[in-house]
Short mmCIF file of C-alpha atoms in Angstrom, two decimals:
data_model
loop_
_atom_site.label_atom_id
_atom_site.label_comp_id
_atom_site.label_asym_id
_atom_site.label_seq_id
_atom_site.Cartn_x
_atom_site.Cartn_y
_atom_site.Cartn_z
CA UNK A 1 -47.20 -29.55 -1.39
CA UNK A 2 -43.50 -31.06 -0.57
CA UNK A 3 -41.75 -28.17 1.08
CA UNK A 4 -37.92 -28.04 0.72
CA UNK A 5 -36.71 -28.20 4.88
CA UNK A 6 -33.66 -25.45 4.73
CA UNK A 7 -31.06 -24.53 7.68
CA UNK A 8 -29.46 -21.06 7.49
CA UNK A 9 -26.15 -20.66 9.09
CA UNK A 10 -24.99 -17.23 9.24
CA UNK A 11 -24.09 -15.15 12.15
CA UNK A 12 -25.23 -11.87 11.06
CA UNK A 13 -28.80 -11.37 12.40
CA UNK A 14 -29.53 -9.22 9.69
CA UNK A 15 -28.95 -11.59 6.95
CA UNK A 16 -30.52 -14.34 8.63
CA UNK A 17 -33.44 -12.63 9.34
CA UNK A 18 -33.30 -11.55 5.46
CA UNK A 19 -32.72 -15.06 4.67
CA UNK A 20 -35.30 -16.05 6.69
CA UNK A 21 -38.31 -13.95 5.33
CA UNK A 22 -37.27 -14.41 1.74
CA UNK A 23 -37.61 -18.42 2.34
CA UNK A 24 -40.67 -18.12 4.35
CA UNK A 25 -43.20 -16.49 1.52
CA UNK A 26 -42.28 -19.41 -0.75
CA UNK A 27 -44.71 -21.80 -0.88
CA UNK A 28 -42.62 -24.96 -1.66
CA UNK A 29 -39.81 -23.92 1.50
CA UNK A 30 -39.82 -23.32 4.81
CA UNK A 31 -36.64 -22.62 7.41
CA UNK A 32 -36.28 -25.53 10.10
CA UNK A 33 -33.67 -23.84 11.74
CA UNK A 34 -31.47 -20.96 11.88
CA UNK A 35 -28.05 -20.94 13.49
CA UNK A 36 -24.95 -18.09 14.09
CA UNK A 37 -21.83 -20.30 13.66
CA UNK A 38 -20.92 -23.52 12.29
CA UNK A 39 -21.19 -26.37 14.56
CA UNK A 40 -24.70 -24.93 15.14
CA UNK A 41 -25.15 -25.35 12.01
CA UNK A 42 -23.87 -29.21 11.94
CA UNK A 43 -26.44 -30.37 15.10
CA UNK A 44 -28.90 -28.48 12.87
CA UNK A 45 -28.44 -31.41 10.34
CA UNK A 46 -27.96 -33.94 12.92
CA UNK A 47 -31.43 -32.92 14.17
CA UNK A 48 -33.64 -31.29 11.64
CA UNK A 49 -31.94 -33.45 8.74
CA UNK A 50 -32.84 -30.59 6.48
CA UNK A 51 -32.54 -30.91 2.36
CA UNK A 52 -30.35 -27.98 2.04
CA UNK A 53 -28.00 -25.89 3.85
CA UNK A 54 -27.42 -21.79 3.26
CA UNK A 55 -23.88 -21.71 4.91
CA UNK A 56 -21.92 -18.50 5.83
CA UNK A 57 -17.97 -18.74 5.14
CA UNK A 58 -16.90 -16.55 8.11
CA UNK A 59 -18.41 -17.50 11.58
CA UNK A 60 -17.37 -17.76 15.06
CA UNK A 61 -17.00 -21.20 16.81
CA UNK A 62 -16.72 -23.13 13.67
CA UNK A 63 -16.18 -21.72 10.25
CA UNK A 64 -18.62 -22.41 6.98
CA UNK A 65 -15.93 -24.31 5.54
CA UNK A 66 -15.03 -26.85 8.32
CA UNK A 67 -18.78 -26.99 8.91
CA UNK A 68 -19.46 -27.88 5.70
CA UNK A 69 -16.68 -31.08 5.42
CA UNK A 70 -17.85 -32.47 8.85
CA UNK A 71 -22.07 -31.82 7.37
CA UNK A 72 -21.06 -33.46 4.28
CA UNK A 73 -18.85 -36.52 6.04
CA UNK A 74 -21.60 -37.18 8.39
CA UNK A 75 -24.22 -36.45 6.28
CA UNK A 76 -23.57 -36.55 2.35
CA UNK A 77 -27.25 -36.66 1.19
CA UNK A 78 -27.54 -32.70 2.46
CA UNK A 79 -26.99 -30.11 -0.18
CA UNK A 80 -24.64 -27.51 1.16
CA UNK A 81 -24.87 -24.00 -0.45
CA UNK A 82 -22.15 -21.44 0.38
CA UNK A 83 -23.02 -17.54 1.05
CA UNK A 84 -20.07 -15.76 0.17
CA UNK A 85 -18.82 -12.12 -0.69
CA UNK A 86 -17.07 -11.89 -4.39
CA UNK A 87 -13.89 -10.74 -2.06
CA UNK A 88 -14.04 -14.13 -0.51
CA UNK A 89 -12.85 -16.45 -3.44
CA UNK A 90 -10.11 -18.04 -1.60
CA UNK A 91 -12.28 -20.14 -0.28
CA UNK A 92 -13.98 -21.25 -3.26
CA UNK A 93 -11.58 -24.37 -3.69
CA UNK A 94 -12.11 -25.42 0.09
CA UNK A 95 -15.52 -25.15 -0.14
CA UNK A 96 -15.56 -27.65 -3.31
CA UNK A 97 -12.87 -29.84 -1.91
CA UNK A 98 -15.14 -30.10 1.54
CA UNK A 99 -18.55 -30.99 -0.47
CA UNK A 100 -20.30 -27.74 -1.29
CA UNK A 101 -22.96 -28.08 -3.97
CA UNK A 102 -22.70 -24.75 -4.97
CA UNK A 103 -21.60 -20.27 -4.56
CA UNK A 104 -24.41 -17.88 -3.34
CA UNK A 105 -23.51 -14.05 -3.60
CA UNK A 106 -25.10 -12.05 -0.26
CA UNK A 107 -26.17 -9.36 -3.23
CA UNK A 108 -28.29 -12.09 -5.31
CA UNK A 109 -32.06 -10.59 -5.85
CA UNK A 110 -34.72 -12.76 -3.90
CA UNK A 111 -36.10 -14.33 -7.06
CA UNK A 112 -32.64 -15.35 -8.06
CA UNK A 113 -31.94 -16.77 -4.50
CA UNK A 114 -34.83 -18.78 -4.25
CA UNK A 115 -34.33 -20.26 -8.08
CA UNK A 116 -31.17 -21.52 -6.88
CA UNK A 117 -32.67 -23.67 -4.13
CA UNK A 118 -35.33 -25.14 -5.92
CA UNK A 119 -32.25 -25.74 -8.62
CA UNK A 120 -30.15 -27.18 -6.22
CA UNK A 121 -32.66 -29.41 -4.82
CA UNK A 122 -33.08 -31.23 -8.06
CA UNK A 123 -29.35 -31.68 -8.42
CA UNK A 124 -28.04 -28.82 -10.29
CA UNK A 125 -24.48 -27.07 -9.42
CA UNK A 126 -24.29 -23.37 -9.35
CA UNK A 127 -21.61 -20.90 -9.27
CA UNK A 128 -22.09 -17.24 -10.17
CA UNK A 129 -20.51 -16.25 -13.37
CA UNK A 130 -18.10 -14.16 -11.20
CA UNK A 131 -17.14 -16.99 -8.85
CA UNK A 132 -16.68 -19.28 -12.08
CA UNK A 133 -13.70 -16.88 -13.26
CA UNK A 134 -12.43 -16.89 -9.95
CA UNK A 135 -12.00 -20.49 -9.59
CA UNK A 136 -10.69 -20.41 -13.05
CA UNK A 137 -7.88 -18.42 -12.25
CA UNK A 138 -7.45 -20.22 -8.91
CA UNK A 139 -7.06 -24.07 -10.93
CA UNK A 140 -4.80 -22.19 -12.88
CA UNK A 141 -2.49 -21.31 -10.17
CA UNK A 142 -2.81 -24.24 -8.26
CA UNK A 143 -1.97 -26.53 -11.81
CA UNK A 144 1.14 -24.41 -12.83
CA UNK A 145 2.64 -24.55 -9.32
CA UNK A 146 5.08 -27.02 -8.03
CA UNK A 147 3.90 -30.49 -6.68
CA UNK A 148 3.68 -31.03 -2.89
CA UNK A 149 7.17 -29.77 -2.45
CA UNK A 150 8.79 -31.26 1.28
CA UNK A 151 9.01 -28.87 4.11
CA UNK A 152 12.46 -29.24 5.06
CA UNK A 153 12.93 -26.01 6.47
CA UNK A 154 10.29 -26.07 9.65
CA UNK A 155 10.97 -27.36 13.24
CA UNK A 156 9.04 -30.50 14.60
CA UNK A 157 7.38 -27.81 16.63
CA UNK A 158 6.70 -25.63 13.96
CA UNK A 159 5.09 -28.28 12.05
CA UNK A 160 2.84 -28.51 15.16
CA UNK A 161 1.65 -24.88 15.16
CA UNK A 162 1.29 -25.55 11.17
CA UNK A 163 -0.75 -28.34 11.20
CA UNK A 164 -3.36 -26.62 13.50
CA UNK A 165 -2.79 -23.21 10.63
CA UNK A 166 -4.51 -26.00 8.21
CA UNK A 167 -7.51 -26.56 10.31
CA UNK A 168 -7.89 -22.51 10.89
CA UNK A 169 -7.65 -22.56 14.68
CA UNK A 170 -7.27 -19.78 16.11
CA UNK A 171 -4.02 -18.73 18.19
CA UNK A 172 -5.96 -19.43 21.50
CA UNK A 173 -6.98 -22.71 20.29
CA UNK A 174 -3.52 -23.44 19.25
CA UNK A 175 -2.14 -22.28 22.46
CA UNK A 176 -4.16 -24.59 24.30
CA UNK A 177 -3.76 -27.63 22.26
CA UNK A 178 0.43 -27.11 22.46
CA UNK A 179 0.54 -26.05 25.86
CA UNK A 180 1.76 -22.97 25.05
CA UNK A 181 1.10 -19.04 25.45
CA UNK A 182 -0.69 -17.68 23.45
CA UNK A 183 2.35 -15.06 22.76
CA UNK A 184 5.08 -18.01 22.04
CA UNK A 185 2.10 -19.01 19.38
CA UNK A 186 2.50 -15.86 17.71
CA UNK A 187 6.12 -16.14 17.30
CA UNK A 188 5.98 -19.27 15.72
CA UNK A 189 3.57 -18.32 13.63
CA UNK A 190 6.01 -14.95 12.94
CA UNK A 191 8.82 -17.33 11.88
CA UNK A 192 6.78 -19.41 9.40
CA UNK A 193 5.46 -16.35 7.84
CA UNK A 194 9.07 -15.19 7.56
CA UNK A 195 9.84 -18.85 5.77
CA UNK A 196 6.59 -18.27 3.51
CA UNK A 197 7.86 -14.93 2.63
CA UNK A 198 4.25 -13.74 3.43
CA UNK A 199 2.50 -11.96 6.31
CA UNK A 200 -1.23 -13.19 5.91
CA UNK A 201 -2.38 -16.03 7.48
CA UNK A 202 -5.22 -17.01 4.48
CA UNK A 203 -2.29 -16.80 2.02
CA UNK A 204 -0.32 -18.89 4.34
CA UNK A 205 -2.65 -21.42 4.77
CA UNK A 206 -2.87 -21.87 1.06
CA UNK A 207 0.50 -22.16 0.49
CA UNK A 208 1.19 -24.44 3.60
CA UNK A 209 -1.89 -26.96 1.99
CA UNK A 210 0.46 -27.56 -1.38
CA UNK A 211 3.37 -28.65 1.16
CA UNK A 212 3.92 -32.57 2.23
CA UNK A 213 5.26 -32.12 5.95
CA UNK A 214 7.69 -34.13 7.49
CA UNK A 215 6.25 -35.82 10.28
CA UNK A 216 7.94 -35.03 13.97
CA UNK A 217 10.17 -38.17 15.11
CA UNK A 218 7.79 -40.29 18.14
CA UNK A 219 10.53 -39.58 20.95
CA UNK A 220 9.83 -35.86 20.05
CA UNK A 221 8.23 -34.32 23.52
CA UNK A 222 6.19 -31.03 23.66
CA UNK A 223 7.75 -28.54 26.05
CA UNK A 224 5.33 -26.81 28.45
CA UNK A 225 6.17 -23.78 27.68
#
């Protein structure tokens, strides 16, 4: 019998481990490898080449959804599922955007779970009932706000710092990229908030996404701060 070759990426053991016995008493399955962050979870594919991917939103080193858009660039035959929490939705329209086949809730029953892959391995497209509304709500938004307004108001260097918000680095990573402490990070970072009018960085990032930024001018120079 054909067994469907699956790569978990999830960095709680628990879950995994879950993961990985409910997969392993099916006949038609079996787990090829198991990773705890998401560029783990990309050589996975490289190596294994595995049908399907159970992919965790929130992981260290490289998140689900970046993960996900490099798998599927790299790699567009593999069927990416994403495990997510019904408190997670923002993410829903990255994870579509970046290739995701399809929404697993972490509270799905086992026979449920395991439905879904076999589903999703002839082609369908699932999202839970719950996740459905949420995108709903979220196209809704997204259609009745305005159109890739210009960021007029934000330094060249604060475009900098924003354009490394998009790809969710962190404020290390940042740092490091700019030449910068980690401490003059944060303040930029305070200042665009202030110019958002918001004080969470996933709300940020969403709103940032909608705006078409002004590129800095070529004689502009970092400073080594």
């Amino acid at each position: 019998m054909r067994k469907i070759p699956i790569v978990i990426a999830e960095d709680q053991a628990i879950v995994r481990d879950g993961l990985t016995a409910i997969i392993g008493m099916q006949a038609d399955m079996e787990v090829i490898a198991s990773c705890s962050d998401g560029l783990e979870a990309y050589e996975s594919v490289r190596r294994w080449r595995p049908r399907i991917v159970l992919m965790d939103i929130k992981m260290p080193v490289m998140d689900g959804i970046a993960s996900t858009k490099k798998i599927k660039e790299d790699f567009p035959d593999t069927i990416v599922l994403i495990l997510t929490t019904f408190s997670e939705d923002q993410y829903i329209v990255d994870g579509l955007v970046n290739g995701a086949s399809g929404f697993l809730l972490k509270d799905l029953h086992a026979a449920k779970l395991v439905s879904i892959i076999r589903e999703a391995d002839n082609g369908e497209f699932f999202v839970p009932s719950a996740i459905a509304a949420k995108l709903a709500g979220r196209l809704r938004e997204m259609s009745a706000g305005p159109v890739t307004p210009l960021a007029e108001e934000f330094t060249p260097r604060e475009i900098e710092v924003i354009e490394r918000l998009i790809e969710r680095k962190s404020n290390r990573e940042i740092a490091g990229e700019l030449y910068l402490t980690e401490g003059t990070v944060k303040n930029y970072i305070s200042v665009i908030y202030e110019k958002l009018g918001t004080n969470d960085r996933v709300k940020a990032i969403s709103m940032l996404k909608s705006f078409r930024l002004p590129q800095p001018s070529n004689d502009y120079t970092p400073d080594r701060t």
